[in-house]
mmCIF file of C-alpha atoms in Angstrom:
data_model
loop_
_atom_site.group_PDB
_atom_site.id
_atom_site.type_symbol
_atom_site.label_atom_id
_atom_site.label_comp_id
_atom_site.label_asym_id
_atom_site.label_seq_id
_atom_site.Cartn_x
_atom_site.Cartn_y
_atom_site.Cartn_z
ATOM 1 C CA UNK A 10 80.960 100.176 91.031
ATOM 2 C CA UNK A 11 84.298 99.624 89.298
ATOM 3 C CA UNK A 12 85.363 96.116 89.376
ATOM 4 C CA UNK A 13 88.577 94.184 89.103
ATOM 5 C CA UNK A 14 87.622 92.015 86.446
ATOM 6 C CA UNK A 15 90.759 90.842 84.805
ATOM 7 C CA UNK A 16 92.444 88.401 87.549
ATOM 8 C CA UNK A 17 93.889 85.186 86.643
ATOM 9 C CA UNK A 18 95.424 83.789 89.371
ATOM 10 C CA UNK A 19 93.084 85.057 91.868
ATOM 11 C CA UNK A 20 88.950 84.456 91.873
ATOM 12 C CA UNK A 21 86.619 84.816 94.164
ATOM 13 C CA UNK A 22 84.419 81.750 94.180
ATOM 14 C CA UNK A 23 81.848 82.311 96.447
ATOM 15 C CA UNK A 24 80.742 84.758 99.266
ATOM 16 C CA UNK A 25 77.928 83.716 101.589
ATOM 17 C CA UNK A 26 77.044 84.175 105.559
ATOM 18 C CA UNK A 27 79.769 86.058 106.131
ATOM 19 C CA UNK A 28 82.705 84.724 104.406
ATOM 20 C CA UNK A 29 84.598 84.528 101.286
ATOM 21 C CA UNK A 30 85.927 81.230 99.161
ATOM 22 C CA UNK A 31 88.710 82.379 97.134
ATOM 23 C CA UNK A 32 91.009 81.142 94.833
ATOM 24 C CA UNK A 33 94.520 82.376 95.031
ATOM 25 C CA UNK A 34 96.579 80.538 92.611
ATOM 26 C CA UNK A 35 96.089 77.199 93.586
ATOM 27 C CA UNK A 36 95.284 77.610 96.994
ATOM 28 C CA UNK A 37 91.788 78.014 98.465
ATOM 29 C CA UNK A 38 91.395 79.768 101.251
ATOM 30 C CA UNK A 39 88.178 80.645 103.485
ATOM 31 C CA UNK A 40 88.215 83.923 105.096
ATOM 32 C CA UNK A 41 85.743 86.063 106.963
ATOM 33 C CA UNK A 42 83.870 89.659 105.341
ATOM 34 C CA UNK A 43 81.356 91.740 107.436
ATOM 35 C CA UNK A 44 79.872 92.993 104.053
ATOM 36 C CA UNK A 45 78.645 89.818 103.388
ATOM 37 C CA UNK A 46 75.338 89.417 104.942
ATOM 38 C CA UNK A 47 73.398 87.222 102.718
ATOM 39 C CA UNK A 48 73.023 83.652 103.719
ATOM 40 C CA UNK A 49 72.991 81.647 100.559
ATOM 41 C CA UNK A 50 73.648 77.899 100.220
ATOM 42 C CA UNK A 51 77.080 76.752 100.443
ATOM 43 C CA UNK A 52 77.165 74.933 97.155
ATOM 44 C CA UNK A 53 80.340 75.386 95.555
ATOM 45 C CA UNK A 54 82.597 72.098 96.153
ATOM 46 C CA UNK A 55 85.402 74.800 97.321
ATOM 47 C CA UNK A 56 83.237 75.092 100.141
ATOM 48 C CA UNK A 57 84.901 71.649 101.772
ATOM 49 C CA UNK A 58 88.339 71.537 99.685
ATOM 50 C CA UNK A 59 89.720 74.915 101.067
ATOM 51 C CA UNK A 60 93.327 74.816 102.015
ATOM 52 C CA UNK A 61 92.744 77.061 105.030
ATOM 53 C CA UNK A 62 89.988 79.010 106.615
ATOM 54 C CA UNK A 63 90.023 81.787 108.957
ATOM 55 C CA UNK A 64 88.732 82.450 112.249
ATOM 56 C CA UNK A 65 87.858 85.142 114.362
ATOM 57 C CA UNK A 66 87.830 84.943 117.951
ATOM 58 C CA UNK A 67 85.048 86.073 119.906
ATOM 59 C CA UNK A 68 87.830 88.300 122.077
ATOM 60 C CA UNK A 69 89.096 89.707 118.934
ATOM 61 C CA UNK A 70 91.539 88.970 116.275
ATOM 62 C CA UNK A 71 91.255 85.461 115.528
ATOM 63 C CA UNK A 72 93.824 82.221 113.702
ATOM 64 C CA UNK A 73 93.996 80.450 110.692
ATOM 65 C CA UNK A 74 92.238 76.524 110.870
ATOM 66 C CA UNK A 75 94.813 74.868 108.506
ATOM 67 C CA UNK A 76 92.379 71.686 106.074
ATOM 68 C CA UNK A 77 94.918 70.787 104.070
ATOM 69 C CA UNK A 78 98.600 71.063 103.441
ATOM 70 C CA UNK A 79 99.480 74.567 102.838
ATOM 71 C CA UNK A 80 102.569 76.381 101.318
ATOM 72 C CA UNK A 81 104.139 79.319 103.804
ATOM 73 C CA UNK A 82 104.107 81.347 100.948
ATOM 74 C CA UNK A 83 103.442 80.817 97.003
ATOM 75 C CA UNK A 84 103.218 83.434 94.087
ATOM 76 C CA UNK A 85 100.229 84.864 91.809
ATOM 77 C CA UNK A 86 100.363 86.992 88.651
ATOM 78 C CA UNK A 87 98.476 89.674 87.598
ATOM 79 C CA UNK A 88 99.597 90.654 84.256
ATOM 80 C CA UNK A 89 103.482 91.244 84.448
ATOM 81 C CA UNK A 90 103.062 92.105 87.390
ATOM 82 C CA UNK A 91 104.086 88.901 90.801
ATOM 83 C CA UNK A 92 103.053 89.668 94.277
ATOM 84 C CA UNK A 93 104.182 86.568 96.840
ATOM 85 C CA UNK A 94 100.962 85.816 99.169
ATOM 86 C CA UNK A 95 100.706 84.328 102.257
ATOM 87 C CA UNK A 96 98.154 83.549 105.316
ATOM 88 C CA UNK A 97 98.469 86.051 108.051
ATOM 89 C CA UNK A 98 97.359 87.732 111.137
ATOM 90 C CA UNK A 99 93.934 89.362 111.039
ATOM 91 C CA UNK A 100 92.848 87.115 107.860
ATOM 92 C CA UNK A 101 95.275 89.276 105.544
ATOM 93 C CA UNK A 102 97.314 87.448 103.031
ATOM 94 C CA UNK A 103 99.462 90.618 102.131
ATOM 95 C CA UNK A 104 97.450 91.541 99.102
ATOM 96 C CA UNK A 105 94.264 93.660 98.162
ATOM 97 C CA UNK A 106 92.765 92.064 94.813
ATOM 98 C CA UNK A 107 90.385 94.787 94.346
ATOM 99 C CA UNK A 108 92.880 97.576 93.973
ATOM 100 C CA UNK A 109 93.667 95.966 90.655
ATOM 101 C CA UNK A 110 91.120 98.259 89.037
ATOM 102 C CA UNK A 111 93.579 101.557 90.294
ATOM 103 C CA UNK A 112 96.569 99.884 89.297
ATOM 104 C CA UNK A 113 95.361 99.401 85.758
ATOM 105 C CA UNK A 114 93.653 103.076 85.522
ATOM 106 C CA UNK A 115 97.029 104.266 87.009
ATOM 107 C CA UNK A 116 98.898 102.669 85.128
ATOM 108 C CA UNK A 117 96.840 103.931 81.929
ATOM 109 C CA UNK A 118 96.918 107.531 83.046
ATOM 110 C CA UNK A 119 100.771 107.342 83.681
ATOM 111 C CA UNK A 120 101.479 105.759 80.436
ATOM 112 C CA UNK A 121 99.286 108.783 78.447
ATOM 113 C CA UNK A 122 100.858 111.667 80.494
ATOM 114 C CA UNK A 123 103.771 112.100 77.784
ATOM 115 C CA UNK A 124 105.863 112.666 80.052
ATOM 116 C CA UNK A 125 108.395 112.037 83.337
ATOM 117 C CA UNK A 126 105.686 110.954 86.206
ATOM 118 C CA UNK A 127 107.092 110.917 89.778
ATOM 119 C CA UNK A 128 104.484 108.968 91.987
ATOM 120 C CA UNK A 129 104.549 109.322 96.005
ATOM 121 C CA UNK A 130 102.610 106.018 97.578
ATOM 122 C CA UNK A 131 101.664 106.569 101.266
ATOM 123 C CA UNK A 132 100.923 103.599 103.758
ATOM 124 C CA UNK A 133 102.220 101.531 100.796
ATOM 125 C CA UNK A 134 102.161 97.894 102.507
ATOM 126 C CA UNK A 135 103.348 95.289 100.127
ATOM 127 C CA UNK A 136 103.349 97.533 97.250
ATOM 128 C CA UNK A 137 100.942 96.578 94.659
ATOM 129 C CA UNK A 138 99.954 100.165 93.358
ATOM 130 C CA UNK A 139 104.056 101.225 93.510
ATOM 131 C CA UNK A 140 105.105 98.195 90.693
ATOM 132 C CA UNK A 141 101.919 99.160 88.310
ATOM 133 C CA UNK A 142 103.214 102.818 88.845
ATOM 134 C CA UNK A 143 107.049 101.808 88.032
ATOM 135 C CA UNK A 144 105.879 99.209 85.186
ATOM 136 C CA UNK A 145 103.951 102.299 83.801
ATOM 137 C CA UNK A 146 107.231 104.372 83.441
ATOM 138 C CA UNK A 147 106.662 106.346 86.587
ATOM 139 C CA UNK A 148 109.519 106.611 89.585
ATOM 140 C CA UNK A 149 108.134 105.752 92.562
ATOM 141 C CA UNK A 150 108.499 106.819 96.442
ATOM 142 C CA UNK A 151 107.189 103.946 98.488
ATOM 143 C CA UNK A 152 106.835 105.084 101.946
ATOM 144 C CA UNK A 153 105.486 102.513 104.794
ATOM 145 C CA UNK A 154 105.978 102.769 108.304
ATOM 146 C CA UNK A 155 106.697 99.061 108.444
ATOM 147 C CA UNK A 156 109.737 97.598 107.788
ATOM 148 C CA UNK A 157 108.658 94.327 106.810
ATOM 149 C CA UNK A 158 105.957 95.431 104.489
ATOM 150 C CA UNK A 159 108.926 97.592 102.940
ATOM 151 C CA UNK A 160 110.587 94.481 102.419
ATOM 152 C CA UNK A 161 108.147 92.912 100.631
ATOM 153 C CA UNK A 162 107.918 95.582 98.588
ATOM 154 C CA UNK A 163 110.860 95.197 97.351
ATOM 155 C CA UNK A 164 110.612 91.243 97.086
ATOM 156 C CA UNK A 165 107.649 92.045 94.763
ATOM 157 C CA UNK A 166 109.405 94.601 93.048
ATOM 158 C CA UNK A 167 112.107 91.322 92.176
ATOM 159 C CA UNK A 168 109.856 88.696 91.374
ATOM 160 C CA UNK A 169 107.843 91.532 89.165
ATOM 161 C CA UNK A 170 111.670 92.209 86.975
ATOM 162 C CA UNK A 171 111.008 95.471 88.473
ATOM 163 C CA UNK A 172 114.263 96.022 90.860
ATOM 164 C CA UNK A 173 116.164 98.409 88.329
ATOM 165 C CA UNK A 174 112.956 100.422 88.564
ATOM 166 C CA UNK A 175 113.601 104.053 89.917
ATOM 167 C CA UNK A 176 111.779 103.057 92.805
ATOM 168 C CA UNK A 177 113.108 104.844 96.327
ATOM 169 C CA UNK A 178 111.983 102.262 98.942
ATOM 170 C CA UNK A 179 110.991 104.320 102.574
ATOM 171 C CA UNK A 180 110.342 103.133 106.096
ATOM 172 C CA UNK A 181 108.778 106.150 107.916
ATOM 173 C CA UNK A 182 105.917 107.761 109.482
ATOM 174 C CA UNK A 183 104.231 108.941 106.363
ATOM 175 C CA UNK A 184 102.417 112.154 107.892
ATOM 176 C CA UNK A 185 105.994 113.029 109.313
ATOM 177 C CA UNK A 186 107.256 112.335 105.673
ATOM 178 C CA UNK A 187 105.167 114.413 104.510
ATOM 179 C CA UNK A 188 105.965 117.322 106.488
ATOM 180 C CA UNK A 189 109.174 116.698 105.916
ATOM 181 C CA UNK A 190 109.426 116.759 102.074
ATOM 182 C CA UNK A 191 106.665 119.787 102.309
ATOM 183 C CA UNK A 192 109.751 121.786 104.246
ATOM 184 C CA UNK A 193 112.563 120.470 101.643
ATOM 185 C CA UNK A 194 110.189 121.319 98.431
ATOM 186 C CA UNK A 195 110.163 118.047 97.029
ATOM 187 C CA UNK A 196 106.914 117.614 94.731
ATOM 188 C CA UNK A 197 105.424 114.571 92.694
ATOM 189 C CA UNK A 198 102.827 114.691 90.383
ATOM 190 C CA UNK A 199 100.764 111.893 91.415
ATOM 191 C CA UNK A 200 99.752 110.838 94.953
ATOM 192 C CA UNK A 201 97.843 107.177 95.904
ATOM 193 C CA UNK A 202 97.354 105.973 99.470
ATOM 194 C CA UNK A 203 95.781 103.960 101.517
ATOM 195 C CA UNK A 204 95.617 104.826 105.218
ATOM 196 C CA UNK A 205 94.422 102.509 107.731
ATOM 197 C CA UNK A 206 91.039 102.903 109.466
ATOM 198 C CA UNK A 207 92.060 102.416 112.810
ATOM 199 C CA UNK A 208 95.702 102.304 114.197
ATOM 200 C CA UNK A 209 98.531 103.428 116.516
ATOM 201 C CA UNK A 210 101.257 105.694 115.667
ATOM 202 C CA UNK A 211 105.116 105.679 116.454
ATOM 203 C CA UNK A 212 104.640 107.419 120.089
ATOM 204 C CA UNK A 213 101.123 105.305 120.690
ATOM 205 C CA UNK A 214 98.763 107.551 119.812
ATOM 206 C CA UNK A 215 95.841 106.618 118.605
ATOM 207 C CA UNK A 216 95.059 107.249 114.587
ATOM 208 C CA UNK A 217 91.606 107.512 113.137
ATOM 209 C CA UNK A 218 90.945 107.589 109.803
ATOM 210 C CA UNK A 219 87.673 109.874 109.815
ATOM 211 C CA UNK A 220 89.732 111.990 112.199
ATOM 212 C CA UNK A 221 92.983 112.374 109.900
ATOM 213 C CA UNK A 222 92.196 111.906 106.389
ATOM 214 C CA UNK A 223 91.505 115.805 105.660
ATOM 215 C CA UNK A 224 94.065 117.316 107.418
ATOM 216 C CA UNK A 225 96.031 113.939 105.360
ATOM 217 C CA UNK A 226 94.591 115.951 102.193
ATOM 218 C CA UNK A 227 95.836 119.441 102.820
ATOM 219 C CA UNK A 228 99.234 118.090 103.979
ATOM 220 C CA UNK A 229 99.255 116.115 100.389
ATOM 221 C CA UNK A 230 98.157 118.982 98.436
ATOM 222 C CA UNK A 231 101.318 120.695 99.532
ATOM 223 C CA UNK A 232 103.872 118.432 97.812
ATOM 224 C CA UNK A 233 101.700 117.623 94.287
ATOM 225 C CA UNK A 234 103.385 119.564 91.837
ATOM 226 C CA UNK A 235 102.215 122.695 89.592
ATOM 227 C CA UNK A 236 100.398 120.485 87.190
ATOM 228 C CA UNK A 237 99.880 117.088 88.987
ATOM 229 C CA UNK A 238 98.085 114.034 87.340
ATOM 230 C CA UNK A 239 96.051 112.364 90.040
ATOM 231 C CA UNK A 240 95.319 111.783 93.759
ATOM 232 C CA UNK A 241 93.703 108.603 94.391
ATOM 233 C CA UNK A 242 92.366 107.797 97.752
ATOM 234 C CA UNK A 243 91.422 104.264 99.364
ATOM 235 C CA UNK A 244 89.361 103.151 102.374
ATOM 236 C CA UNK A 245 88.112 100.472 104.162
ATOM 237 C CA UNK A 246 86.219 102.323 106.198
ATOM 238 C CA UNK A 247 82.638 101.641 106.438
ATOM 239 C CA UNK A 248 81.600 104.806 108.262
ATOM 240 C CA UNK A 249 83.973 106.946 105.445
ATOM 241 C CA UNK A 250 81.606 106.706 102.210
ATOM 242 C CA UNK A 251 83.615 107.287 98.657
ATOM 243 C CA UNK A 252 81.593 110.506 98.145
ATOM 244 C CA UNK A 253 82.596 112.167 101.405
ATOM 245 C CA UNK A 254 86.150 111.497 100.363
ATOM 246 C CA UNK A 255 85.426 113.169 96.687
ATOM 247 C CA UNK A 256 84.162 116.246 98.796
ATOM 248 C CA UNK A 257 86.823 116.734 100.473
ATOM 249 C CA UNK A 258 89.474 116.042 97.814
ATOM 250 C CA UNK A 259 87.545 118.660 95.636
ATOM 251 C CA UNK A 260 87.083 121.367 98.315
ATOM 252 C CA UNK A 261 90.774 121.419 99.078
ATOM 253 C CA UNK A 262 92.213 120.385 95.375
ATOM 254 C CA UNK A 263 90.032 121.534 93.074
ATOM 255 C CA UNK A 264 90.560 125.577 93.928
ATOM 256 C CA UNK A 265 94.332 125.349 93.619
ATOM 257 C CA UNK A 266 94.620 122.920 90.648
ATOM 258 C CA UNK A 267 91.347 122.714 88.830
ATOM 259 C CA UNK A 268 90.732 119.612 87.110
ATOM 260 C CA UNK A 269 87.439 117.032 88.904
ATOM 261 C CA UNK A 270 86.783 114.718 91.130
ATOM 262 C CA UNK A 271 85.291 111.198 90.933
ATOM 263 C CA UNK A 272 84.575 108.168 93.697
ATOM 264 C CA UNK A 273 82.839 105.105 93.982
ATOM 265 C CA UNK A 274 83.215 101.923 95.082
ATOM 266 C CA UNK A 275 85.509 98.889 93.954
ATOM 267 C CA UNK A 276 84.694 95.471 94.081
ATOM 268 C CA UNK A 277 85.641 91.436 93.241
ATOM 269 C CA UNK A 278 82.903 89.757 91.437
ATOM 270 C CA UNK A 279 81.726 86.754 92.463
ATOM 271 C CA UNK A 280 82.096 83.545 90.432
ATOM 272 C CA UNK A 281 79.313 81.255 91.773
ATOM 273 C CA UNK A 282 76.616 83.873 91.485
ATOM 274 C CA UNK A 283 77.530 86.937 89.490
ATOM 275 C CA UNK A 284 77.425 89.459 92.280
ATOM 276 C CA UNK A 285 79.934 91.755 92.405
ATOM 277 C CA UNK A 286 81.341 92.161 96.408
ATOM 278 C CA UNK A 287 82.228 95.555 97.571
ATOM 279 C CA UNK A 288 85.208 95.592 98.721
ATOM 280 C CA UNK A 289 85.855 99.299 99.863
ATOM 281 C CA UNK A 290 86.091 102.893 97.696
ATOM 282 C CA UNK A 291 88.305 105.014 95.742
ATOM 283 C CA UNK A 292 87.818 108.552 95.566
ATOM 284 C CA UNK A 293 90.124 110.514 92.535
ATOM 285 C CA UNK A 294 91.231 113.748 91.805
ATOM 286 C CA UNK A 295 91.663 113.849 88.115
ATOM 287 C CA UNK A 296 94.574 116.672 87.126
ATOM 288 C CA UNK A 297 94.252 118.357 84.205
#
C-alpha cells in the first residue's frame, strides 16, 4: 500500500467501529468509513473533544452533530501547497488526504520530465492534484462539471500563490470534453482523474463507474500525446479493485505507447495504533 505519510496539518487519530477521528488543522472532526470494521476501544481523548461528528441517516445521506464551536471554513497546508476545508454534505469536507501520495509522485515525475508538461485533470473537484501539477511546472486543464467545485479550485489555486499558474479552469461534462478536444486534436501528456462511483449526468442519466471507466480509458488514450508521461487513475469503488484498473489501462495503453503499468492501494495511517486505513486505489500508466 502506498501511504500519505507526510501531512502536517491533517492526522488521522483514530479509526474504530466504523468511524474516523481526524485532525484537520485544529479542528477534530468524527466522520463515518465502511472500511473500518474493527471494533477497538475508543481510547483516544479526541474521542469526546471532536468539534463535529457525522451522521448517517438510516434513509440515506445523513447531517453533521455540531460538539463544539466550529469555523464555516478554516485552512490546512500541505507543503506549499493550502486547500480551504469545510464540513459538508455526505461527510465530505472538500478534500481527499490520501491522494497526497499522487500529488507528490506527480509532482516528482513532472519535475524530472525535462521538459514542457501539459496535464488534463478530469472530475477535478476542489483541485488538489491540479496545484501539485502547476507547482511542479506543469500547465494544467482542470475540468469539473461543477461550478462550485471549479470555484474552489481556483480559491485553492490563490491561497496556494498559484493564480498566475497556466492553469485553464473548466466547468463541463468531462466525457463530452473529451470528445470534444479528441475532434479539435488537442493532446496533453499526462492524464489524472477521479470519476465518481455512482452519479447522474447533465440529461439524468445514470453513471456507473464499473460501467464507464473503460470506454473513459479509450476516450483518454485518444488525447495523450505521442510520448505521454503518465495516466493515473483513482477509485473509491469497492467492487473496482486497483488491479482490474491496471488491466485495463495496460490492455488499451500499453500497445500504442509502451511503457508499464502499476496499482495498488493508498491509504492514511493511523496515529493511535499504527494501522495504515485504506482509503481507495490508484492504478498508473507509467510513459516512457
Amino acid at each position: 500500500m502506498r501511504v500519505a505519510a507526510h501531512w502536517k496539518d491533517y492526522e488521522l487519530l483514530d479509526a474504530s467501529g466504523g468511524e474516523r477521528l481526524e485532525r484537520w488543522g485544529e479542528v477534530l472532526l468524527i466522520r463515518p468509513d465502511p472500511q473500518i470494521l474493527w471494533d477497538t476501544p475508543k481510547t483516544h481523548p479526541g474521542w469526546k473533544r471532536a468539534h463535529a461528528r457525522y451522521l448517517r441517516s438510516n434513509t440515506g445521506g445523513g447531517q453533521w452533530e455540531q460538539r463544539r464551536p466550529l469555523p464555516p471554513s478554516w485552512s490546512i497546508r500541505y507543503g506549499e501547497l493550502t486547500f480551504q476545508v469545510k464540513p459538508m454534505g455526505f461527510k465530505h469536507t472538500g478534500l481527499f488526504p490520501e491522494q497526497a501520495v499522487n500529488w507528490d509522485w506527480m509532482g516528482e515525475r513532472i519535475q524530472k520530465a525535462g521538459r514542457p508538461v501539459k496535464v488534463l485533470n478530469l472530475f477535478a473537484y476542489t483541485g488538489g492534484a491540479t496545484l501539485a501539477c502547476a507547482a511542479a511546472g506543469a500547465a494544467v486543464c482542470h475540468v469539473d462539471a461543477s461550478k462550485g467545485m471549479v470555484a474552489w479550485g481556483r480559491e485553492n489555486a490563490a491561497a496556494s500563490g498559484l493564480s498566475d499558474k497556466p492553469v485553464r479552469w473548466l466547468v463541463d461534462d468531462c466525457v463530452k470534453f473529451l470528445n470534444r478536444e479528441i475532434r479539435r486534436g488537442n493532446r496533453y501528456d499526462a492524464i489524472v482523474m477521479d470519476p465518481p462511483s455512482y452519479g447522474r449526468g447533465p440529461g439524468g442519466e445514470i453513471w456507473k463507474l464499473e460501467e464507464q471507466v473503460y470506454p473513459l480509458i479509450e476516450l483518454c488514450a485518444k488525447v495523450l500525446s505521442e510520448a505521454p508521461l503518465f495516466l493515473l487513475l483513482n477509485s473509491y469503488t469497492t467492487g473496482l479493485s486497483p488491479s482490474v484498473m491496471e488491466y485495463m489501462l495496460a490492455s488499451v495503453l500499453l500497445p500504442q505507447f509502451g511503457g508499464r503499468t502499476s496499482s495498488d492501494e493508498i491509504g492514511l495511517p493511523v496515529k493511535q495504533n499504527g494501522l495504515v486505513l485504506p482509503c481507495g486505489g490508484t492504478a498508473i500508466f507509467h510513459g516512457k
